[in-house]
Short mmCIF file of C-alpha atoms in Angstrom, two decimals:
data_model
loop_
_atom_site.label_atom_id
_atom_site.label_comp_id
_atom_site.label_asym_id
_atom_site.label_seq_id
_atom_site.Cartn_x
_atom_site.Cartn_y
_atom_site.Cartn_z
CA MET A 207 74.43 -43.92 -20.95
CA PHE A 208 74.25 -40.73 -18.90
CA LYS A 209 72.65 -38.90 -21.80
CA LYS A 210 69.96 -41.57 -22.06
CA LEU A 211 69.23 -41.36 -18.34
CA LEU A 212 69.02 -37.57 -18.51
CA ILE A 213 66.62 -37.68 -21.41
CA ALA A 214 64.53 -40.30 -19.61
CA GLY A 215 64.44 -38.17 -16.48
CA ILE A 216 63.38 -35.09 -18.40
CA CYS A 217 60.65 -37.02 -20.13
CA ALA A 218 59.42 -38.41 -16.83
CA ALA A 219 59.35 -34.92 -15.28
CA VAL A 220 57.46 -33.57 -18.24
CA LEU A 221 54.93 -36.37 -17.99
CA VAL A 222 54.52 -35.88 -14.23
CA GLY A 223 54.16 -32.14 -14.72
CA ALA A 224 51.68 -32.62 -17.47
CA GLY A 225 49.76 -35.10 -15.37
CA THR A 226 49.74 -32.79 -12.39
CA GLY A 227 48.63 -29.87 -14.54
CA LEU A 228 45.84 -31.93 -16.02
CA TRP A 229 44.78 -33.03 -12.53
CA VAL A 230 44.70 -29.42 -11.27
CA TRP A 231 42.94 -28.22 -14.42
CA GLN A 232 40.27 -30.88 -14.00
CA GLY A 233 39.87 -30.10 -10.29
CA LEU A 234 39.47 -26.39 -10.90
CA GLY A 235 37.11 -27.22 -13.73
CA SER A 236 34.76 -28.82 -11.25
CA LEU A 237 34.12 -25.34 -9.80
CA SER A 238 32.48 -24.27 -13.05
CA LYS A 239 30.00 -27.14 -13.14
CA PRO A 240 26.33 -26.42 -12.23
CA VAL A 241 25.34 -27.70 -8.80
CA VAL A 242 22.03 -29.52 -8.48
CA MET A 243 19.93 -28.31 -5.52
CA ALA A 244 16.48 -29.56 -4.60
CA GLU A 245 15.74 -26.14 -3.06
CA PRO A 246 17.60 -22.87 -2.48
CA VAL A 247 20.40 -23.08 0.08
CA LEU A 248 21.04 -20.35 2.65
CA PHE A 249 24.76 -20.10 3.33
CA ASP A 250 25.89 -18.00 6.28
CA VAL A 251 29.36 -16.43 6.47
CA PRO A 252 29.94 -14.97 9.95
CA GLY A 253 32.24 -11.97 10.23
CA GLY A 254 35.92 -12.91 10.37
CA THR A 255 35.48 -16.32 8.72
CA ALA A 256 38.64 -17.49 6.91
CA PHE A 257 38.45 -18.40 3.23
CA SER A 258 39.66 -21.93 4.02
CA GLU A 259 36.73 -22.38 6.44
CA VAL A 260 34.30 -21.22 3.78
CA ALA A 261 35.81 -23.84 1.47
CA ARG A 262 35.29 -26.55 4.08
CA GLN A 263 31.69 -25.46 4.66
CA LEU A 264 30.96 -25.53 0.95
CA GLU A 265 32.15 -29.14 0.87
CA ALA A 266 30.21 -30.03 4.03
CA ARG A 267 27.03 -28.62 2.46
CA GLU A 268 27.79 -30.64 -0.73
CA LEU A 269 28.05 -27.49 -2.81
CA VAL A 270 31.54 -28.49 -4.06
CA GLU A 271 33.10 -31.92 -4.49
CA LYS A 272 36.36 -31.08 -2.69
CA SER A 273 37.29 -28.03 -0.65
CA LEU A 274 40.88 -28.44 -1.91
CA TRP A 275 39.96 -26.96 -5.28
CA VAL A 276 38.29 -23.97 -3.65
CA ARG A 277 41.47 -23.29 -1.66
CA VAL A 278 43.64 -23.71 -4.78
CA TYR A 279 41.29 -21.36 -6.63
CA GLY A 280 41.74 -18.80 -3.86
CA ARG A 281 45.53 -19.09 -4.08
CA LEU A 282 45.58 -18.66 -7.85
CA PHE A 283 43.04 -15.80 -7.83
CA PRO A 284 43.41 -13.96 -4.49
CA ASP A 285 41.08 -11.14 -5.59
CA ARG A 286 38.33 -13.78 -5.89
CA ALA A 287 38.88 -14.96 -2.32
CA ARG A 288 38.06 -11.68 -0.56
CA ILE A 289 34.62 -12.78 0.56
CA LYS A 290 32.32 -10.64 2.68
CA ALA A 291 30.32 -11.69 5.72
CA GLY A 292 26.59 -12.18 5.37
CA GLU A 293 23.85 -14.63 4.49
CA TYR A 294 23.74 -15.79 0.88
CA GLU A 295 21.13 -17.69 -1.10
CA PHE A 296 22.39 -20.24 -3.64
CA THR A 297 19.96 -21.66 -6.17
CA ASP A 298 19.80 -24.72 -8.40
CA GLY A 299 22.20 -24.62 -11.34
CA MET A 300 24.68 -22.18 -9.81
CA THR A 301 28.39 -23.00 -10.07
CA ALA A 302 30.84 -22.81 -7.20
CA GLU A 303 32.59 -19.97 -9.06
CA ALA A 304 29.30 -18.07 -9.12
CA MET A 305 28.78 -18.69 -5.40
CA LEU A 306 32.25 -17.37 -4.63
CA GLY A 307 31.63 -14.37 -6.89
CA MET A 308 28.43 -13.64 -5.01
CA MET A 309 30.27 -13.71 -1.69
CA VAL A 310 33.06 -11.48 -3.00
CA ALA A 311 30.48 -8.97 -4.25
CA GLY A 312 28.62 -9.09 -0.93
CA ASP A 313 25.39 -9.91 -2.74
CA THR A 314 23.66 -11.06 0.43
CA LYS A 315 20.15 -12.42 0.76
CA HIS A 316 17.52 -9.71 1.29
CA TRP A 317 14.33 -10.24 3.24
CA SER A 318 11.39 -7.87 3.37
CA VAL A 319 8.85 -6.46 5.79
CA GLN A 320 5.86 -4.39 4.71
CA PHE A 321 4.21 -1.49 6.50
CA ILE A 322 0.73 -0.85 5.08
CA GLU A 323 -0.93 2.54 4.54
CA GLY A 324 -3.50 3.07 7.27
CA TRP A 325 -1.73 0.88 9.82
CA MET A 326 -1.21 2.12 13.35
CA PHE A 327 2.22 2.14 14.98
CA SER A 328 1.23 -0.94 16.99
CA ASP A 329 0.67 -2.79 13.69
CA MET A 330 4.16 -1.80 12.59
CA ARG A 331 5.68 -3.16 15.77
CA ALA A 332 3.76 -6.41 15.38
CA ALA A 333 5.06 -6.81 11.81
CA LEU A 334 8.63 -6.28 12.97
CA ALA A 335 8.21 -8.76 15.80
CA ALA A 336 6.85 -11.37 13.38
CA SER A 337 9.77 -11.03 10.94
CA GLU A 338 11.87 -14.11 11.66
CA ARG A 339 15.10 -13.02 9.98
CA LEU A 340 15.25 -9.60 11.59
CA GLU A 341 17.33 -9.01 14.69
CA LYS A 342 15.05 -7.79 17.47
CA LEU A 343 16.40 -4.91 19.53
CA THR A 344 13.21 -3.00 20.32
CA SER A 345 10.81 -5.81 21.27
CA GLU A 346 10.84 -4.83 24.94
CA TRP A 347 11.22 -1.11 24.38
CA SER A 348 8.51 1.45 25.03
CA ASN A 349 7.31 3.72 22.24
CA ALA A 350 9.15 6.56 23.97
CA GLN A 351 12.43 4.63 23.85
CA ILE A 352 11.97 3.96 20.14
CA MET A 353 11.29 7.62 19.37
CA GLU A 354 14.41 8.62 21.26
CA ALA A 355 16.44 6.05 19.32
CA VAL A 356 15.21 7.32 15.93
CA GLY A 357 16.09 10.89 16.88
CA ALA A 358 12.72 12.29 17.96
CA PRO A 359 12.72 12.17 21.77
CA GLY A 360 9.44 13.03 23.46
CA GLU A 361 7.41 12.85 20.23
CA HIS A 362 4.37 10.69 19.54
CA PRO A 363 5.14 7.77 17.18
CA GLU A 364 1.81 7.55 15.37
CA GLY A 365 2.03 8.48 11.71
CA ARG A 366 5.74 9.31 11.87
CA PHE A 367 6.92 6.30 9.84
CA PHE A 368 6.52 5.90 6.09
CA PRO A 369 4.50 2.89 4.92
CA ASP A 370 6.35 0.86 2.29
CA THR A 371 8.09 -2.47 1.68
CA TYR A 372 11.55 -2.44 3.26
CA LEU A 373 14.32 -4.86 2.31
CA PHE A 374 16.87 -5.92 4.89
CA THR A 375 19.72 -8.38 5.38
CA SER A 376 20.28 -10.75 8.27
CA SER A 377 22.79 -8.29 9.74
CA GLU A 378 20.14 -5.59 10.24
CA SER A 379 17.80 -5.02 13.19
CA ASP A 380 14.26 -3.79 13.69
CA LEU A 381 15.73 -0.48 14.86
CA ASP A 382 17.52 -0.10 11.51
CA LEU A 383 14.20 -0.40 9.69
CA LEU A 384 12.44 1.96 12.07
CA ARG A 385 15.14 4.56 11.47
CA ARG A 386 14.89 4.13 7.71
CA SER A 387 11.10 4.41 7.79
CA PHE A 388 11.22 7.46 10.05
CA ARG A 389 13.76 9.26 7.84
CA ARG A 390 11.73 8.40 4.74
CA MET A 391 8.61 9.98 6.23
CA GLU A 392 10.59 13.08 7.18
CA THR A 393 11.81 13.36 3.58
CA VAL A 394 8.44 12.74 1.92
CA LEU A 395 6.60 15.13 4.22
CA ALA A 396 9.19 17.87 3.67
CA GLU A 397 8.98 17.45 -0.11
CA GLU A 398 5.20 17.59 -0.15
CA TRP A 399 5.03 20.46 2.32
CA GLU A 400 7.43 22.51 0.20
CA ASN A 401 5.07 22.27 -2.79
CA ARG A 402 1.76 22.70 -0.94
CA ASP A 403 -1.17 24.78 -2.12
CA GLU A 404 -1.62 28.25 -0.65
CA GLY A 405 -4.27 29.11 1.92
CA LEU A 406 -4.39 25.77 3.71
CA PRO A 407 -5.52 25.73 7.37
CA TYR A 408 -2.34 24.07 8.67
CA ALA A 409 0.09 25.78 11.01
CA SER A 410 2.79 23.20 10.32
CA ALA A 411 3.74 20.17 8.25
CA TYR A 412 2.84 18.04 11.27
CA GLU A 413 -0.78 19.25 11.11
CA ALA A 414 -0.83 18.29 7.44
CA LEU A 415 0.43 14.84 8.48
CA ILE A 416 -2.45 14.55 10.96
CA MET A 417 -4.90 15.41 8.20
CA ALA A 418 -3.24 12.93 5.83
CA SER A 419 -3.66 10.14 8.35
CA ILE A 420 -7.40 10.88 8.57
CA VAL A 421 -7.71 10.96 4.79
CA GLU A 422 -5.86 7.63 4.62
CA ARG A 423 -8.28 6.00 7.05
CA GLU A 424 -11.40 7.51 5.50
CA THR A 425 -11.08 6.01 2.04
CA GLY A 426 -9.27 3.25 0.23
CA ALA A 427 -10.37 4.62 -3.15
CA PRO A 428 -7.34 6.55 -4.49
CA HIS A 429 -9.37 8.83 -6.76
CA GLU A 430 -11.36 10.12 -3.76
CA ARG A 431 -8.49 11.21 -1.55
CA ASP A 432 -8.36 14.80 -2.77
CA GLN A 433 -12.17 15.07 -2.47
CA VAL A 434 -12.11 13.77 1.12
CA ALA A 435 -9.26 16.15 1.92
CA GLY A 436 -11.23 18.98 0.33
CA VAL A 437 -14.22 18.33 2.58
CA PHE A 438 -12.10 18.35 5.73
CA VAL A 439 -10.11 21.42 4.70
CA ARG A 440 -13.28 23.40 3.99
CA ARG A 441 -14.78 22.30 7.31
CA LEU A 442 -11.69 23.55 9.14
CA GLN A 443 -11.76 26.83 7.24
CA LYS A 444 -15.43 27.35 8.17
CA GLY A 445 -14.89 26.42 11.83
CA MET A 446 -16.94 23.22 11.48
CA ARG A 447 -15.99 20.08 13.37
CA LEU A 448 -14.49 17.31 11.28
CA GLN A 449 -16.88 14.65 12.64
CA THR A 450 -14.94 11.71 11.24
CA ASP A 451 -15.37 8.21 12.60
CA PRO A 452 -11.74 6.98 12.28
CA THR A 453 -10.62 9.55 14.86
CA VAL A 454 -13.32 8.35 17.24
CA ILE A 455 -12.18 4.76 16.74
CA TYR A 456 -8.56 5.71 17.44
CA GLY A 457 -9.58 7.49 20.64
CA MET A 458 -11.50 4.40 21.79
CA GLY A 459 -8.34 2.29 21.74
CA ASP A 460 -8.90 -1.30 22.85
CA LYS A 461 -12.56 -0.52 23.55
CA TYR A 462 -13.27 -0.56 19.85
CA LYS A 463 -14.73 -3.94 18.85
CA GLY A 464 -15.62 -3.32 15.23
CA ARG A 465 -18.49 -0.84 15.51
CA ILE A 466 -19.13 2.55 17.08
CA GLY A 467 -22.41 3.72 18.59
CA SER A 468 -24.02 6.99 19.56
CA ARG A 469 -22.53 6.75 23.06
CA ASP A 470 -19.04 6.54 21.55
CA LEU A 471 -19.72 9.65 19.48
CA ARG A 472 -20.69 11.54 22.65
CA THR A 473 -17.72 10.37 24.72
CA GLN A 474 -15.11 13.08 25.22
CA THR A 475 -11.62 12.05 24.08
CA PRO A 476 -8.80 14.13 22.54
CA TYR A 477 -9.53 12.32 19.27
CA ASN A 478 -13.32 12.52 19.13
CA THR A 479 -13.81 15.04 16.33
CA TYR A 480 -17.54 15.05 17.04
CA ARG A 481 -16.67 16.69 20.38
CA ILE A 482 -13.48 18.67 19.70
CA ASN A 483 -12.77 21.55 17.35
CA GLY A 484 -10.03 21.31 14.75
CA LEU A 485 -7.61 18.45 14.29
CA PRO A 486 -6.85 15.73 16.86
CA PRO A 487 -3.50 16.07 18.66
CA THR A 488 -1.61 13.46 16.62
CA PRO A 489 -1.96 11.39 13.46
CA ILE A 490 -4.12 8.29 13.80
CA ALA A 491 -2.35 6.04 11.28
CA LEU A 492 0.44 5.75 8.72
CA PRO A 493 -0.42 7.92 5.70
CA GLY A 494 1.12 7.17 2.32
CA ARG A 495 2.49 9.80 -0.05
CA GLU A 496 -0.81 9.96 -1.96
CA ALA A 497 -2.77 10.85 1.18
CA ILE A 498 -0.17 13.45 2.17
CA HIS A 499 -0.28 14.93 -1.32
CA ALA A 500 -4.07 15.05 -1.29
CA SER A 501 -4.08 16.82 2.09
CA LEU A 502 -1.76 19.49 0.69
CA HIS A 503 -3.57 19.69 -2.67
CA PRO A 504 -7.25 19.22 -1.73
CA ASP A 505 -10.09 19.26 -4.21
CA SER A 506 -11.40 22.79 -4.76
CA GLY A 507 -15.09 21.87 -4.85
CA LYS A 508 -17.85 22.93 -2.45
CA ALA A 509 -18.71 19.64 -0.72
CA LEU A 510 -18.85 19.75 3.08
CA TYR A 511 -20.18 16.24 3.69
CA PHE A 512 -19.74 12.69 2.46
CA VAL A 513 -21.23 9.31 3.27
CA ALA A 514 -20.15 5.79 2.32
CA ARG A 515 -22.17 4.32 -0.54
CA GLY A 516 -21.45 0.75 0.49
CA ASP A 517 -19.28 -0.18 -2.48
CA GLY A 518 -16.09 1.38 -1.14
CA THR A 519 -16.76 4.87 -2.51
CA HIS A 520 -18.54 7.91 -1.08
CA GLN A 521 -21.38 10.26 -1.96
CA PHE A 522 -20.28 13.89 -1.56
CA SER A 523 -22.78 16.63 -0.75
CA ASN A 524 -22.58 20.44 -0.70
CA THR A 525 -25.40 21.02 1.78
CA LEU A 526 -26.74 19.38 4.93
CA ALA A 527 -30.04 18.65 3.21
CA GLU A 528 -28.28 16.82 0.39
CA HIS A 529 -26.22 14.92 2.92
CA GLN A 530 -29.23 13.83 4.94
CA LYS A 531 -30.85 12.55 1.76
CA ALA A 532 -27.68 10.60 0.93
CA VAL A 533 -27.58 9.15 4.45
CA ARG A 534 -31.13 7.88 4.04
CA ALA A 535 -30.25 6.35 0.67
CA PHE A 536 -26.97 4.70 1.57
CA GLN A 537 -26.85 4.30 5.35
CA LEU A 538 -30.39 3.69 6.57
CA ASN A 539 -31.18 1.22 3.78
CA ARG A 540 -27.96 -0.72 3.65
CA ARG A 541 -27.29 -3.49 1.18
CA SER A 542 -26.44 -6.90 2.57
CA ASP A 543 -22.92 -6.58 1.18
CA TYR A 544 -22.45 -3.02 2.45
CA ARG A 545 -19.01 -1.83 3.40
CA SER A 546 -17.48 1.60 3.67
CA SER A 547 -14.14 0.79 2.06
CA PRO A 548 -12.89 -1.42 -0.77
CA ALA A 549 -10.03 -2.71 1.39
CA PRO A 550 -11.03 -5.73 3.54
CA ASP A 551 -9.01 -4.49 6.52
CA LYS A 552 -10.59 -1.04 6.67
CA ASP A 553 -12.98 -0.29 9.54
CA GLU A 554 -16.65 -0.22 8.63
CA LYS A 555 -18.86 2.60 9.78
CA GLU A 556 -22.06 2.22 11.65
#
């Protein structure tokens, strides 16, 4: 009798164990099933969040059927429960295992902000302010405070930041991006300066940066940058004034309303290259690597003048007489669709 009871008890235990194992196996199996999402889900894990709380949040957001199986999963595989803080993006068809793997790897959602070649520093600040996911630390800061924070106290901000698309996570701030952009410009400028042509009329890399900013604003046609740089370099070498409209526009500040007139060309400002000799005191915009390279490797031709053709390119001339003829052809008899640059956001010349 006892033997029969013992055998029955063992059988019952085996059945219960088998049933429990099957139940657990099925529960854990639910974590490998694709989750249907109508749209991507942003899932935030604040710093210090416990794994059990993450499990509860996954259930609350209907990303898993039961948080119990996530907790069991974490107990069985502790190395897969060491999640990192951050904001994650889950997409349709992902499994809960994949979501957990993403959080363990720290594969957080990246956002982006773009700084465009030819922008002014004020445009950069506006782009940062408009970026919703970016923590704002510098919104109320002065330009001087920003330059001190990036490690260049007392320096002018214009042209000192490299234009590019920058990725960031929700844990980063606008100051982080400014520092990255500033360091990138320092690196690019140093690289280009190291490999510059000989005999250039620049006393420093900063003067080359000023020239690059002018080249950037003068043309949106990439193949013309070295020609534009060549004209300006030769003018400097001959002691001629640069006489370039973008510097005049920069010196006008808020007074510029889309066009410049003869009075503006006569007005004395530190940036009016019709009135001053040499380069203006600072860059006037963000130059890209191509403009910097062109300024340090200018075209070796003889042109001293250029005028916008109206299709986004320029007519280059070696002599004043040739230039005056080109002005009559392209400026005084403008086409109805005339513009000085192929880029819609570039300033048009009068």
